[in-house]
CSV table of C-alpha atoms and ligand atoms in Angstrom, one decimal:
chain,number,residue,atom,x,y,z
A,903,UNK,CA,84.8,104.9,82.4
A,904,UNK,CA,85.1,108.7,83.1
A,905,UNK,CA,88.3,109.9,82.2
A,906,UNK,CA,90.0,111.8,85.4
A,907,UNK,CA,90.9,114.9,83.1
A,908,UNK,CA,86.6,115.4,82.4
A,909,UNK,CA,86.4,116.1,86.3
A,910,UNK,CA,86.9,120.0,86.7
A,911,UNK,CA,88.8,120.7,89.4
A,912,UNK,CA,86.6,123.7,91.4
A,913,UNK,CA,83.4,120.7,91.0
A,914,UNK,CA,82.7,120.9,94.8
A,915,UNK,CA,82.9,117.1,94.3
A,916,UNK,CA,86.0,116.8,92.9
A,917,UNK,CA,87.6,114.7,95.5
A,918,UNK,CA,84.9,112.5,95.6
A,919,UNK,CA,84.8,112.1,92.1
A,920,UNK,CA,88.0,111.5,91.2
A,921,UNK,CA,88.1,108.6,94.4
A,922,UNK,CA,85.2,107.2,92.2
A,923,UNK,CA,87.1,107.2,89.5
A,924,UNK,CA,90.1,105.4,91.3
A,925,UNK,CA,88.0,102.4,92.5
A,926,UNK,CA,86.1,102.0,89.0
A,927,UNK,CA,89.6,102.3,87.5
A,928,UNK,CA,91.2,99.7,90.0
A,929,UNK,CA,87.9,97.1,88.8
A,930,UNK,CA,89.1,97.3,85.5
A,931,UNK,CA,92.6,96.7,86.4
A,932,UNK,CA,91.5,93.4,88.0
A,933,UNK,CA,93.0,94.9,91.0
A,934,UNK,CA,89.2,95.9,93.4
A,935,UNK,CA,86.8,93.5,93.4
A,936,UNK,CA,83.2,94.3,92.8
A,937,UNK,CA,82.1,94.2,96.0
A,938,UNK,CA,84.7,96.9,96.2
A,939,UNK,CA,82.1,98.9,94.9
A,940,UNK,CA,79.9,99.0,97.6
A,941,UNK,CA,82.4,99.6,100.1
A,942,UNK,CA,83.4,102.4,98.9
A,943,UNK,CA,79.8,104.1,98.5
A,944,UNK,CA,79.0,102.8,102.2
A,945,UNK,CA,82.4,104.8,102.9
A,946,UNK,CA,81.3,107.9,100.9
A,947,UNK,CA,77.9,108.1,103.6
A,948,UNK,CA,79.8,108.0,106.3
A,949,UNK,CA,82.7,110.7,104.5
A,950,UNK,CA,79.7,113.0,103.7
A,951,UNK,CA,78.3,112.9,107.3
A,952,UNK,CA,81.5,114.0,108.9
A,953,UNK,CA,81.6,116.8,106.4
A,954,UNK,CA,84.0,115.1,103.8
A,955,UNK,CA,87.7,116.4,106.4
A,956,UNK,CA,89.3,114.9,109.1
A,957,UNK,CA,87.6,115.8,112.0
A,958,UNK,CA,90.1,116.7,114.7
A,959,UNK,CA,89.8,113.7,117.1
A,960,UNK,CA,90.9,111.2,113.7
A,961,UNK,CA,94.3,113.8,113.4
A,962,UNK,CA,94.5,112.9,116.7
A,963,UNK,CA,94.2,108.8,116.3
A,964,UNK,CA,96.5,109.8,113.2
A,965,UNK,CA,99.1,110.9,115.0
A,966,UNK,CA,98.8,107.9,117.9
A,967,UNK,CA,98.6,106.0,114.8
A,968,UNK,CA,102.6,107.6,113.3
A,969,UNK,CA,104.1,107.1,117.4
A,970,UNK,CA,102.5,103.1,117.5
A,971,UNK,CA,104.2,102.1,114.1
A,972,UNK,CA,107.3,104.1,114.9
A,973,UNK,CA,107.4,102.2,118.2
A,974,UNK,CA,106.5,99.1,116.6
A,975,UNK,CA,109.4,96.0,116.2
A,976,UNK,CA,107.7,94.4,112.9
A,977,UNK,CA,104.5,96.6,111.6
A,978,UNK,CA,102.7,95.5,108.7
A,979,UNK,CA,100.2,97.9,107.0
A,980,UNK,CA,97.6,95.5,105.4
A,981,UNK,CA,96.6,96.2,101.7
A,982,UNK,CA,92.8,94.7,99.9
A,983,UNK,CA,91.7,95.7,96.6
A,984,UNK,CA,90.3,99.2,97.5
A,985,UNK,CA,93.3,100.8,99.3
A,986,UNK,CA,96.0,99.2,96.5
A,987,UNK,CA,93.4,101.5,94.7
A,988,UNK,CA,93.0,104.7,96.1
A,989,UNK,CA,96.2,105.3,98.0
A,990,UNK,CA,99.1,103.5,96.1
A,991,UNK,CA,101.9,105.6,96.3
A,992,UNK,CA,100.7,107.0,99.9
A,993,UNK,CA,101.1,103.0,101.3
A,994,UNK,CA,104.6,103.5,100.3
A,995,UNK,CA,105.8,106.8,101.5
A,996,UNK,CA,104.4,105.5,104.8
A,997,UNK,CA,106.0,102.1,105.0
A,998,UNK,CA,108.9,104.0,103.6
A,999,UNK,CA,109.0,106.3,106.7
A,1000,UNK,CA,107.9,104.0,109.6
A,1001,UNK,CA,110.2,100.9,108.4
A,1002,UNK,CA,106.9,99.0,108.3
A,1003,UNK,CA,106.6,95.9,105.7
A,1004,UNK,CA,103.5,96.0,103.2
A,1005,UNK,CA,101.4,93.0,102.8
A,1006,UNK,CA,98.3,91.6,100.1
A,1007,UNK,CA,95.7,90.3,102.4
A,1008,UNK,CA,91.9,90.1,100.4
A,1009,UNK,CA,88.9,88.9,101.8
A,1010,UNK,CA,87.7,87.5,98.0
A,1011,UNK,CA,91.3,86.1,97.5
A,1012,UNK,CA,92.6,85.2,93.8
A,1013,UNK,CA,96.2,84.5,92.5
A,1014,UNK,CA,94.9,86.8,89.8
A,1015,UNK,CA,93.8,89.8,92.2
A,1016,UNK,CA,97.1,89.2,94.4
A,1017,UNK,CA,99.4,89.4,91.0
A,1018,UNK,CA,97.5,92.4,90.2
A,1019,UNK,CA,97.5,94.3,93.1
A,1020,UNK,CA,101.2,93.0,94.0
A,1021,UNK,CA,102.6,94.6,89.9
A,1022,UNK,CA,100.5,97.8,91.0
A,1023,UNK,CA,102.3,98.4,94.1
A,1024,UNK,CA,105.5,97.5,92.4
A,1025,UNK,CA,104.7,100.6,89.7
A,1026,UNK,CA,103.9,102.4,92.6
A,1027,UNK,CA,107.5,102.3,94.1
A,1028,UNK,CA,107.0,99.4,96.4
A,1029,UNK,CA,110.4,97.4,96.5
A,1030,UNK,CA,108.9,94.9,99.0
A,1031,UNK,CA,105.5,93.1,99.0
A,1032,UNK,CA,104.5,90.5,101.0
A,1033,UNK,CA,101.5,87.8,100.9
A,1034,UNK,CA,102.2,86.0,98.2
A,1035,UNK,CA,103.8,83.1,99.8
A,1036,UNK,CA,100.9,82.6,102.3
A,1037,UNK,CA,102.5,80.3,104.4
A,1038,UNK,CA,100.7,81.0,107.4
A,1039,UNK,CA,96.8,81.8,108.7
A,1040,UNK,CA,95.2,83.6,111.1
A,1041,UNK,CA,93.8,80.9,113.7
A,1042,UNK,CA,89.6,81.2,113.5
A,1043,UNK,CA,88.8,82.4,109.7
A,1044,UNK,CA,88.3,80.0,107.2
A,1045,UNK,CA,90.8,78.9,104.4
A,1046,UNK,CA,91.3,81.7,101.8
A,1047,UNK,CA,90.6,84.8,104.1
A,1048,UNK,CA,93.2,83.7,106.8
A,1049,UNK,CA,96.1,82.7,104.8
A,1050,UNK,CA,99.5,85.3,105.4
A,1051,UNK,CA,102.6,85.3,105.4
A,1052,UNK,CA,104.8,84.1,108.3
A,1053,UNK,CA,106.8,86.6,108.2
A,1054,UNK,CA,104.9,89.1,107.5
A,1055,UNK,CA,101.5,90.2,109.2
A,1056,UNK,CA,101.3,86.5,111.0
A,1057,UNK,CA,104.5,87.6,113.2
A,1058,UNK,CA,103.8,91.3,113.2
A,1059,UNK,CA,103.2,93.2,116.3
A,1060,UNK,CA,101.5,96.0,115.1
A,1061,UNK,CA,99.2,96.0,112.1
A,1062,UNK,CA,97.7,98.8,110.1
A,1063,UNK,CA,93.8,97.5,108.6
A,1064,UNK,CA,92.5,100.1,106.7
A,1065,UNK,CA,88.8,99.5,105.3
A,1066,UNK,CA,88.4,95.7,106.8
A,1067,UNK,CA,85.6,93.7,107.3
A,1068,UNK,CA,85.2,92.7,110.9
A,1069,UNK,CA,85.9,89.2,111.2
A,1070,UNK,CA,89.5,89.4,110.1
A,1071,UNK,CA,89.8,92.4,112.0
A,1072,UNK,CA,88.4,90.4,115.2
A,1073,UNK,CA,91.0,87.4,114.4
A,1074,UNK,CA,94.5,89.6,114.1
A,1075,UNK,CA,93.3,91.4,117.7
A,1076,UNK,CA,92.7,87.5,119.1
A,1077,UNK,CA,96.0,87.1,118.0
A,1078,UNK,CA,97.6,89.5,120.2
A,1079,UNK,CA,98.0,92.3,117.4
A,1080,UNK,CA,98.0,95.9,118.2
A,1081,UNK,CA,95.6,96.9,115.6
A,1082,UNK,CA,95.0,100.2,113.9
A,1083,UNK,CA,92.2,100.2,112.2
A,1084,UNK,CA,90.9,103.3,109.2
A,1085,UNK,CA,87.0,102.6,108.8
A,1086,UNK,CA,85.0,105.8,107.9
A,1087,UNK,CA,82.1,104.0,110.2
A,1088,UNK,CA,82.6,104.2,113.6
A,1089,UNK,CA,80.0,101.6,114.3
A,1090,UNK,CA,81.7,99.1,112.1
A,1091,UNK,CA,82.9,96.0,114.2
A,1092,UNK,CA,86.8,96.5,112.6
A,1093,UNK,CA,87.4,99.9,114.4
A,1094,UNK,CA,85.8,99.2,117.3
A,1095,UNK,CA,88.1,96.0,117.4
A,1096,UNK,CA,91.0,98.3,116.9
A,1097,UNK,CA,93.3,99.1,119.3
A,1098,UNK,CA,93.6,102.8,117.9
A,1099,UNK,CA,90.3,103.2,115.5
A,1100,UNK,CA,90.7,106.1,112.8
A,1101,UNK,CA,87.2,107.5,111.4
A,1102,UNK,CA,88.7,109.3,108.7
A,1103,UNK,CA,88.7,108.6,104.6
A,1104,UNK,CA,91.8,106.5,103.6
A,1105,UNK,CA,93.3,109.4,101.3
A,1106,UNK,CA,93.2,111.7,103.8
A,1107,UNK,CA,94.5,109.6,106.9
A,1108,UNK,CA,97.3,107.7,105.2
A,1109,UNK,CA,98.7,111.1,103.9
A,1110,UNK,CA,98.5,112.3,107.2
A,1111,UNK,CA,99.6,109.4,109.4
A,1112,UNK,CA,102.8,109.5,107.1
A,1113,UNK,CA,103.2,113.7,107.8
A,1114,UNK,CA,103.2,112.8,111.8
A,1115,UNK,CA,105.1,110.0,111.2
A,1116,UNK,CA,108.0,112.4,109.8
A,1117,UNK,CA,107.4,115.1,112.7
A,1118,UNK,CA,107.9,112.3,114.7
A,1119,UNK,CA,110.9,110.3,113.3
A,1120,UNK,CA,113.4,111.9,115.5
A,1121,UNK,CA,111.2,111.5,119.0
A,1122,UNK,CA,112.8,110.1,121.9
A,1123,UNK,CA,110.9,106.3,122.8
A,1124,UNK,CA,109.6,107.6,125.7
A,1125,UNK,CA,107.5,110.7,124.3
A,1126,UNK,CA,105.9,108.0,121.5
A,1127,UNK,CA,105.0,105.9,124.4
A,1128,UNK,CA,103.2,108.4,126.0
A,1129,UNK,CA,101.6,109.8,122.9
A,1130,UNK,CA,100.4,105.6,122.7
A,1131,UNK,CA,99.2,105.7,126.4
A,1132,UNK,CA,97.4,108.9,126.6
A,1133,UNK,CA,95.5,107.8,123.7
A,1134,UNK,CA,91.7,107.2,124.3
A,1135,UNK,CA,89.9,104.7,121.7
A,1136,UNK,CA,86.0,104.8,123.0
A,1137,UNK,CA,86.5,108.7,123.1
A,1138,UNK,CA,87.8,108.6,119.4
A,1139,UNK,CA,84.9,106.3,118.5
A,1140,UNK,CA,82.3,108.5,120.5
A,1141,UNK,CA,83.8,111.8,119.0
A,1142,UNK,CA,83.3,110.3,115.8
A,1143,UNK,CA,79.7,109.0,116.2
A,1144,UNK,CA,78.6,112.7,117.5
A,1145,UNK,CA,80.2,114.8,114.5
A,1146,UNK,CA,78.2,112.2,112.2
A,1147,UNK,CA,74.8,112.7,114.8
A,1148,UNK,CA,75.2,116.6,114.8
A,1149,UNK,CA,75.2,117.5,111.4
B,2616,PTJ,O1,89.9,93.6,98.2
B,2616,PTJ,P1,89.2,92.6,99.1
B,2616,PTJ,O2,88.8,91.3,98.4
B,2616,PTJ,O3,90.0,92.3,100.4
B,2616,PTJ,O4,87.8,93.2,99.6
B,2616,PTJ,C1,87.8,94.5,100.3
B,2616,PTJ,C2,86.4,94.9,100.7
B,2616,PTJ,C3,86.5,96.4,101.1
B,2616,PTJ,C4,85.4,94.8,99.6
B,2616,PTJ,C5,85.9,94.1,101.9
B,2616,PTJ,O5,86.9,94.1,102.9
B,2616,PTJ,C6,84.5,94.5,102.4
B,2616,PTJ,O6,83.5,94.0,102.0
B,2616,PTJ,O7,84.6,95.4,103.4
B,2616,PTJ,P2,83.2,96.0,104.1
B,2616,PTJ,O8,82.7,94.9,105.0
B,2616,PTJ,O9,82.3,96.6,103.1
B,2616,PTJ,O10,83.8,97.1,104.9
B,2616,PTJ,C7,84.5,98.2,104.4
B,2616,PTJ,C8,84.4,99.4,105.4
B,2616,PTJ,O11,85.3,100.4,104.9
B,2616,PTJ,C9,83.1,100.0,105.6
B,2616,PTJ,O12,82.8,100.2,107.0
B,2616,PTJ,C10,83.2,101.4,104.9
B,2616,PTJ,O13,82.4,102.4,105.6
B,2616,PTJ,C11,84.7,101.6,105.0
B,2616,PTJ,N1,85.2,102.5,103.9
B,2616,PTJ,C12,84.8,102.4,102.5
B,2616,PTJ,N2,85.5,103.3,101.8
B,2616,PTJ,C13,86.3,103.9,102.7
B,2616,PTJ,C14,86.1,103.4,104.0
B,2616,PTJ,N3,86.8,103.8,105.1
B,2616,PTJ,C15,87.7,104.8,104.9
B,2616,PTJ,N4,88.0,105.3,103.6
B,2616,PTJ,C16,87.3,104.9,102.5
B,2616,PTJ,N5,87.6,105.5,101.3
């Protein structure tokens, strides 16, 4: 594996490079799968297309995003393999800020994976995490890929899914779930579930979610509600699909 320290900072791929080096490192750990892999090299596509920054209409969704799970009376943000990867101690400064719960939900689901990414969260300053009971599913998705906890995402109201695949994704919004989803590919079926899609790279959006999240702690209900209703998801999602179509 490349050791982190080789990458020179001023490498006008440094940030990509050292997220490479993340997932590879979180393979190793047990904690990604492999198919991890590929996900994040789809994601990497996408990231280059929109210029590798958060294009404004994603700050936008990001800061719909902080108001929803401020507003929210049991938010859950979901963690797989690649985000317990990438964005560790990011996952909780944010649950830390919004009050929201964090919870282990894979789509290839092990008791070794979850005991790994569950001890990497804990080094990571997580008091909390949720999914190992999994003593609830998510109606319409087969066995291992439903199972959650009850009182964690299966009672949630609002739930953060950052880099799903779609069918999970479809199931949580059957269930009534205000969904925010982080998918760098607009067309993807999992933002285009969501009920506020963000098409922005994982360690940039959770970062910044967390940052409007603080500039908002102190808001009155009302303003986040408005902030939540003014929000428009197919513009977000068309936005997103232009700056990738206009390069
Ligand atoms: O850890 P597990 O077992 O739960 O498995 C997780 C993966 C990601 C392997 C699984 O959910 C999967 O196969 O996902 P997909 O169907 O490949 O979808 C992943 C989506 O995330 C794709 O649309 C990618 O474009 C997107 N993506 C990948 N890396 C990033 C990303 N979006 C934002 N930031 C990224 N860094």
């Amino acid at each position: 594996m490349t050791d982190v320290g080789e990458i020179p900072e001023d490498h006008p791929r440094y940030q990509s490079l050292l997220t490479r080096h993340r997932i590879e490192d979180g393979v190793e750990r047990g904690v990604t799968s492999k198919q991890g892999l590929i996900a994040e090299g789809r994601g990497e596509a996408f990231d280059y297309l929109l210029g590798e920054e958060t294009i404004p209409s994603a700050d936008d969704a990001e800061r719909v995003a902080a108001a929803q799970l401020l507003l929210a009376e049991h938010a859950v943000l979901s963690v797989n393999g690649n985000v317990a990867a990438l964005v560790p101690n990011e996952i909780v400064a944010l649950a830390e800020v919004t009050g929201a719960d964090i919870e282990v939900n894979l789509f290839n689901r092990t008791d070794e994976r979850m005991g790994a990414i569950v001890d990497h969260l804990r080094e990571h300053g997580a008091e909390e995490v949720k999914g190992l009971d999994a003593d609830a599913r998510i109606p319409g998705l087969e066995h291992e890929r439903g199972k959650v906890d009850e009182d964690g995402i299966y009672v949630a109201d609002v739930v953060l899914v950052p880099l799903e695949d779609g069918d999970r994704a479809e199931a949580l919004a059957a269930m009534g779930k205000t969904e925010i989803v982080i998918d760098l590919n607009p067309l993807s079926r999992s933002p285009r579930t969501a009920a506020i899609p963000i098409v922005d790279n994982i360690v940039r959006a959770v970062p910044n979610v967390t940052a409007h999240a603080r500039e908002l702690a102190d808001a009155p209900r009302a303003e986040l509600e408005a902030i939540v209703a003014e929000f428009d998801r197919e513009e977000a999602l068309r936005d997103a699909e232009r700056a990738i179509r206009d390069i």
